[in-house]
Amino acid sequence: MTREAATVASRLDEATARIASALGLKKREARLEARVLAAFAWNVAPAWLIAHDTDLPSEAQTTQFETLLARRLAGEPVAHLTGTREFFGRTFQVSPDVLIPRPDTELLVERALARIPPDQTVDVLDLGTGSGCIALTLALERPLAHVTATDRSAAALAVAQRNASILDAHVEFLNSDWFDGLGGRRFDLIVSNPPYIPAADPHLSRGDVRFEPQTALVAGMDGLDDLRRLIAAAGAHLKPGGTLLLEHGYDQAGAVRDLLRRSGFFHPQSWRDLAGHERVSGGDLSE
Ligand code: GLN
């Protein structure tokens, strides 16, 4: 097929308009996606696209970009098309076997870092690690911490392990359904971003989540099934004075604080994400 010659800039403009209209995104988000996809398709840095905006992409380059664009227009997440997503300033490999790291989860990491003194050896557990973005970030930011990461999914653990070797993070991995494979081990800090979306939530049929593992997203009728299980069992795996920190849905903070209180955690607290929602809650085992 012959196409009329078009510049890099005009290809990007056209792609931006198509992404915005097919996916209902704001123009600014759509432009960012068009740039990420073009840079990936052509194996260039995003800055190259600006410096070369009047270049004419070759037929092969145009086809490569169009192929990716068609998949994006059909809804596939950008992170699945490029195979990566940035989290806390680092690049993580992503596959359909894991949840795509989200900026919201950086709040959980920040709260966890505040609980890990840089000069102490602290035992940390990340339950349901997925891509490993939480566990690996903690291990890289706090080299003295001993970080253990679990997942029930062997495929997810393989992604996390690959990320650990690429990023040179020292993390102990364990195939375990929540605490089931941990025996009597106890930790100073337990963190998790468990599934927390209610099964009937209409948001499950829109956007990236359609392409992500449902087991990493959905947690029963009220979205609290896994949070309930984790909170009930966490005390037996924390050292005296240990801390539990959990990500949860934008409207679940009150319920999670109640669950924490009822399981013997003191002064449960919640923290707000960038959108202003209480997104992370935690408590500890000392008064
Ligand atoms: N924050 C994700 C979303 O709403 C859900 C993550 C999770 O269930 N742990 O898409």
Short mmCIF file of C-alpha atoms and ligand atoms in Angstrom, two decimals:
data_model
loop_
_atom_site.label_atom_id
_atom_site.label_comp_id
_atom_site.label_asym_id
_atom_site.label_seq_id
_atom_site.Cartn_x
_atom_site.Cartn_y
_atom_site.Cartn_z
CA MET A 1 0.00 0.00 0.00
CA THR A 2 1.36 3.42 -0.80
CA ARG A 3 0.68 6.19 1.59
CA GLU A 4 1.13 9.87 0.93
CA ALA A 5 4.26 11.19 2.61
CA ALA A 6 3.55 12.71 6.00
CA THR A 7 5.94 14.22 8.52
CA VAL A 8 6.63 12.84 11.99
CA ALA A 9 4.65 15.77 13.40
CA SER A 10 1.61 15.16 11.24
CA ARG A 11 1.63 11.39 11.96
CA LEU A 12 1.68 12.21 15.67
CA ASP A 13 -1.14 14.75 15.33
CA GLU A 14 -3.26 12.25 13.46
CA ALA A 15 -2.54 9.47 15.97
CA THR A 16 -3.35 11.81 18.87
CA ALA A 17 -6.75 12.63 17.41
CA ARG A 18 -7.55 8.95 16.78
CA ILE A 19 -6.48 7.85 20.28
CA ALA A 20 -8.44 10.70 21.91
CA SER A 21 -11.62 9.89 20.04
CA ALA A 22 -11.43 6.06 20.21
CA LEU A 23 -10.54 5.89 23.91
CA GLY A 24 -12.17 9.07 25.21
CA LEU A 25 -8.87 10.46 26.46
CA LYS A 26 -7.95 14.10 26.91
CA LYS A 27 -5.82 15.46 24.10
CA ARG A 28 -2.81 15.87 26.39
CA GLU A 29 -2.95 12.19 27.47
CA ALA A 30 -3.55 11.04 23.91
CA ARG A 31 -0.53 13.01 22.65
CA LEU A 32 1.65 11.48 25.35
CA GLU A 33 0.50 8.00 24.33
CA ALA A 34 1.10 8.73 20.63
CA ARG A 35 4.65 9.84 21.44
CA VAL A 36 5.37 6.81 23.64
CA LEU A 37 4.10 4.44 20.93
CA ALA A 38 5.97 6.18 18.10
CA ALA A 39 9.20 6.26 20.09
CA PHE A 40 8.77 2.56 20.87
CA ALA A 41 7.84 1.63 17.28
CA TRP A 42 10.85 3.46 15.86
CA ASN A 43 13.22 2.62 18.70
CA VAL A 44 14.09 6.25 19.33
CA ALA A 45 14.06 8.46 22.43
CA PRO A 46 10.94 10.64 22.81
CA ALA A 47 13.16 13.73 22.34
CA TRP A 48 14.08 12.45 18.86
CA LEU A 49 10.46 12.94 17.78
CA ILE A 50 10.70 16.64 18.56
CA ALA A 51 14.10 17.13 16.95
CA HIS A 52 12.92 15.25 13.83
CA ASP A 53 9.36 16.55 13.55
CA THR A 54 9.72 17.46 9.86
CA ASP A 55 11.31 14.11 8.88
CA LEU A 56 9.28 11.81 6.65
CA PRO A 57 8.95 8.36 8.29
CA SER A 58 9.67 5.50 5.88
CA GLU A 59 6.92 3.16 4.73
CA ALA A 60 8.26 0.51 7.13
CA GLN A 61 8.27 2.94 10.04
CA THR A 62 4.74 4.04 9.24
CA THR A 63 3.56 0.43 9.17
CA GLN A 64 5.26 -0.35 12.50
CA PHE A 65 3.59 2.64 14.13
CA GLU A 66 0.19 1.86 12.58
CA THR A 67 0.31 -1.73 13.86
CA LEU A 68 0.87 -0.58 17.44
CA LEU A 69 -1.67 2.21 17.09
CA ALA A 70 -4.36 -0.21 15.89
CA ARG A 71 -3.82 -2.35 19.00
CA ARG A 72 -4.00 0.71 21.25
CA LEU A 73 -7.19 1.89 19.51
CA ALA A 74 -8.68 -1.54 20.30
CA GLY A 75 -7.98 -0.85 23.99
CA GLU A 76 -4.74 -2.70 24.73
CA PRO A 77 -2.82 -0.88 27.48
CA VAL A 78 0.23 1.10 26.39
CA ALA A 79 2.25 -0.82 29.01
CA HIS A 80 1.39 -4.10 27.25
CA LEU A 81 2.39 -2.69 23.87
CA THR A 82 5.76 -1.42 25.07
CA GLY A 83 6.20 -4.15 27.72
CA THR A 84 7.23 -1.62 30.35
CA ARG A 85 5.91 0.95 32.82
CA GLU A 86 7.74 3.53 34.94
CA PHE A 87 7.31 3.30 38.70
CA PHE A 88 9.08 5.42 41.31
CA GLY A 89 11.61 6.55 38.69
CA ARG A 90 12.51 3.07 37.43
CA THR A 91 11.41 1.01 34.44
CA PHE A 92 9.57 -2.25 35.18
CA GLN A 93 8.85 -5.05 32.73
CA VAL A 94 5.13 -5.72 32.51
CA SER A 95 3.10 -8.56 30.99
CA PRO A 96 -0.59 -9.53 31.00
CA ASP A 97 0.27 -11.79 33.99
CA VAL A 98 0.68 -8.82 36.35
CA LEU A 99 -1.12 -5.66 37.34
CA ILE A 100 0.34 -2.63 35.57
CA PRO A 101 2.10 -0.45 38.19
CA ARG A 102 0.09 2.69 38.97
CA PRO A 103 1.13 6.08 40.33
CA ASP A 104 -1.32 5.58 43.26
CA THR A 105 0.87 2.78 44.55
CA GLU A 106 3.82 5.16 44.93
CA LEU A 107 1.95 6.43 48.01
CA LEU A 108 2.16 2.96 49.58
CA VAL A 109 5.89 2.90 48.81
CA GLU A 110 6.40 6.35 50.35
CA ARG A 111 4.58 5.35 53.55
CA ALA A 112 6.61 2.12 53.71
CA LEU A 113 9.91 4.00 53.22
CA ALA A 114 8.96 6.28 56.10
CA ARG A 115 8.82 3.11 58.26
CA ILE A 116 12.17 1.67 57.17
CA PRO A 117 15.16 3.48 58.70
CA PRO A 118 17.98 3.53 56.11
CA ASP A 119 20.56 2.44 58.69
CA GLN A 120 18.74 -0.58 60.11
CA THR A 121 18.17 -4.16 59.02
CA VAL A 122 14.41 -4.45 58.80
CA ASP A 123 12.44 -7.51 57.64
CA VAL A 124 9.85 -6.48 55.06
CA LEU A 125 7.17 -8.59 53.36
CA ASP A 126 5.28 -7.63 50.16
CA LEU A 127 2.25 -9.86 49.60
CA GLY A 128 1.00 -10.36 46.02
CA THR A 129 4.00 -8.64 44.49
CA GLY A 130 2.91 -8.86 40.81
CA SER A 131 5.54 -7.03 38.74
CA GLY A 132 7.54 -6.60 41.95
CA CYS A 133 7.32 -2.81 41.74
CA ILE A 134 6.72 -2.35 45.50
CA ALA A 135 9.19 -4.93 46.82
CA LEU A 136 11.97 -4.01 44.40
CA THR A 137 11.59 -0.29 45.00
CA LEU A 138 11.80 -0.84 48.77
CA ALA A 139 14.86 -3.07 48.37
CA LEU A 140 16.59 -0.56 46.09
CA GLU A 141 15.76 2.46 48.25
CA ARG A 142 16.70 0.65 51.49
CA PRO A 143 19.63 -1.66 50.73
CA LEU A 144 19.90 -2.82 54.36
CA ALA A 145 16.30 -4.06 54.44
CA HIS A 146 15.64 -7.76 53.87
CA VAL A 147 12.67 -7.82 51.51
CA THR A 148 10.56 -10.94 50.85
CA ALA A 149 8.00 -10.89 48.03
CA THR A 150 5.24 -13.44 47.49
CA ASP A 151 2.73 -14.17 44.78
CA ARG A 152 0.25 -16.98 44.26
CA SER A 153 0.89 -16.77 40.51
CA ALA A 154 4.10 -18.41 39.27
CA ALA A 155 3.84 -16.36 36.06
CA ALA A 156 3.74 -13.12 38.08
CA LEU A 157 6.73 -14.23 40.15
CA ALA A 158 8.69 -14.83 36.95
CA VAL A 159 8.03 -11.22 35.88
CA ALA A 160 9.07 -9.93 39.31
CA GLN A 161 12.22 -12.04 39.28
CA ARG A 162 13.14 -10.76 35.84
CA ASN A 163 12.68 -7.18 37.06
CA ALA A 164 14.86 -7.95 40.09
CA SER A 165 17.68 -9.18 37.89
CA ILE A 166 17.41 -6.25 35.44
CA LEU A 167 17.33 -3.70 38.28
CA ASP A 168 19.81 -5.64 40.42
CA ALA A 169 17.47 -5.68 43.41
CA HIS A 170 18.02 -8.24 46.17
CA VAL A 171 14.64 -9.68 47.06
CA GLU A 172 13.64 -13.15 48.31
CA PHE A 173 10.76 -14.55 46.22
CA LEU A 174 8.24 -17.10 47.43
CA ASN A 175 5.30 -18.75 45.68
CA SER A 176 2.58 -18.34 48.30
CA ASP A 177 -1.15 -17.65 48.53
CA TRP A 178 -1.04 -14.68 50.91
CA PHE A 179 0.54 -16.00 54.15
CA ASP A 180 0.05 -19.71 53.40
CA GLY A 181 3.65 -20.47 52.41
CA LEU A 182 5.33 -18.39 55.11
CA GLY A 183 5.15 -20.82 58.04
CA GLY A 184 5.85 -19.01 61.30
CA ARG A 185 7.97 -16.23 59.78
CA ARG A 186 7.48 -12.75 61.23
CA PHE A 187 8.31 -9.33 59.78
CA ASP A 188 8.75 -5.75 60.97
CA LEU A 189 6.68 -4.39 58.11
CA ILE A 190 4.09 -6.02 55.85
CA VAL A 191 2.84 -4.20 52.75
CA SER A 192 0.38 -5.19 50.05
CA ASN A 193 -1.58 -3.85 47.12
CA PRO A 194 -4.17 -6.65 47.05
CA PRO A 195 -7.17 -6.98 44.72
CA TYR A 196 -9.85 -4.60 46.00
CA ILE A 197 -12.38 -3.94 43.24
CA PRO A 198 -15.98 -5.14 43.86
CA ALA A 199 -16.99 -7.90 41.41
CA ALA A 200 -19.84 -5.87 39.89
CA ASP A 201 -17.87 -2.60 39.55
CA PRO A 202 -18.63 -1.19 36.07
CA HIS A 203 -15.09 0.19 35.92
CA LEU A 204 -13.90 -3.40 35.28
CA SER A 205 -15.31 -3.21 31.77
CA ARG A 206 -13.45 -0.01 30.87
CA GLY A 207 -9.85 0.87 30.12
CA ASP A 208 -6.66 -1.02 30.99
CA VAL A 209 -8.22 -3.29 33.65
CA ARG A 210 -9.96 -5.31 30.91
CA PHE A 211 -6.52 -6.59 29.90
CA GLU A 212 -5.13 -7.18 33.38
CA PRO A 213 -5.41 -10.37 35.49
CA GLN A 214 -8.84 -10.36 37.17
CA THR A 215 -7.31 -12.23 40.12
CA ALA A 216 -5.14 -9.17 40.79
CA LEU A 217 -8.13 -6.81 40.69
CA VAL A 218 -11.37 -8.36 41.91
CA ALA A 219 -12.09 -9.26 45.54
CA GLY A 220 -15.66 -10.43 46.09
CA MET A 221 -18.91 -8.51 46.29
CA ASP A 222 -17.60 -5.54 48.27
CA GLY A 223 -13.97 -5.69 47.13
CA LEU A 224 -12.84 -6.40 50.69
CA ASP A 225 -12.43 -10.22 50.62
CA ASP A 226 -8.63 -10.19 50.38
CA LEU A 227 -8.18 -7.17 52.64
CA ARG A 228 -10.24 -8.98 55.31
CA ARG A 229 -8.12 -12.10 54.95
CA LEU A 230 -4.83 -10.21 55.04
CA ILE A 231 -5.73 -8.07 58.02
CA ALA A 232 -7.02 -11.05 60.04
CA ALA A 233 -3.83 -13.05 59.45
CA ALA A 234 -1.18 -10.29 59.51
CA GLY A 235 -0.81 -10.06 63.31
CA ALA A 236 0.56 -13.61 63.47
CA HIS A 237 3.29 -12.64 60.97
CA LEU A 238 4.39 -9.35 62.51
CA LYS A 239 7.05 -8.90 65.16
CA PRO A 240 6.03 -7.01 68.30
CA GLY A 241 5.45 -3.38 67.30
CA GLY A 242 5.34 -4.31 63.59
CA THR A 243 3.38 -2.36 60.97
CA LEU A 244 0.85 -3.33 58.29
CA LEU A 245 0.31 -0.99 55.31
CA LEU A 246 -2.32 -1.65 52.65
CA GLU A 247 -3.51 -0.04 49.45
CA HIS A 248 -7.30 -0.12 48.96
CA GLY A 249 -10.14 1.41 46.96
CA TYR A 250 -10.91 5.14 47.11
CA ASP A 251 -13.99 4.52 49.30
CA GLN A 252 -12.69 1.68 51.49
CA ALA A 253 -10.51 3.55 54.03
CA GLY A 254 -13.14 3.59 56.80
CA ALA A 255 -13.85 -0.13 56.40
CA VAL A 256 -10.14 -0.96 56.35
CA ARG A 257 -9.45 1.08 59.51
CA ASP A 258 -12.32 -0.78 61.24
CA LEU A 259 -10.90 -4.14 60.17
CA LEU A 260 -7.46 -3.11 61.45
CA ARG A 261 -8.88 -2.01 64.81
CA ARG A 262 -10.86 -5.24 65.20
CA SER A 263 -7.73 -7.30 64.51
CA GLY A 264 -5.78 -5.60 67.29
CA PHE A 265 -3.95 -2.86 65.38
CA PHE A 266 -3.44 0.42 67.18
CA HIS A 267 -4.14 3.89 65.81
CA PRO A 268 -5.10 2.96 62.25
CA GLN A 269 -4.38 5.82 59.85
CA SER A 270 -5.09 6.56 56.19
CA TRP A 271 -3.23 8.64 53.64
CA ARG A 272 -4.49 10.42 50.53
CA ASP A 273 -3.30 9.83 46.97
CA LEU A 274 -2.66 12.57 44.40
CA ALA A 275 -6.35 12.65 43.52
CA GLY A 276 -7.19 13.34 47.20
CA HIS A 277 -8.64 9.87 47.94
CA GLU A 278 -7.69 7.97 51.07
CA ARG A 279 -5.83 5.19 49.24
CA VAL A 280 -3.49 3.63 51.81
CA SER A 281 -4.23 2.63 55.41
CA GLY A 282 -2.15 1.05 58.10
CA GLY A 283 -1.73 0.33 61.74
CA ASP A 284 0.80 -1.15 64.11
CA LEU A 285 0.98 -3.65 66.90
CA SER A 286 2.20 -1.23 69.57
CA GLU A 287 0.32 1.49 71.41
N1 GLN B 1 -5.99 0.80 41.43
C1 GLN B 1 -6.40 -0.21 40.51
C2 GLN B 1 -7.58 0.30 39.69
O1 GLN B 1 -8.47 0.87 40.21
C3 GLN B 1 -6.78 -1.49 41.22
C4 GLN B 1 -5.63 -2.10 41.89
C5 GLN B 1 -6.00 -3.23 42.77
O2 GLN B 1 -7.07 -3.83 42.70
N2 GLN B 1 -5.11 -3.54 43.63
O3 GLN B 1 -7.57 0.11 38.50
#
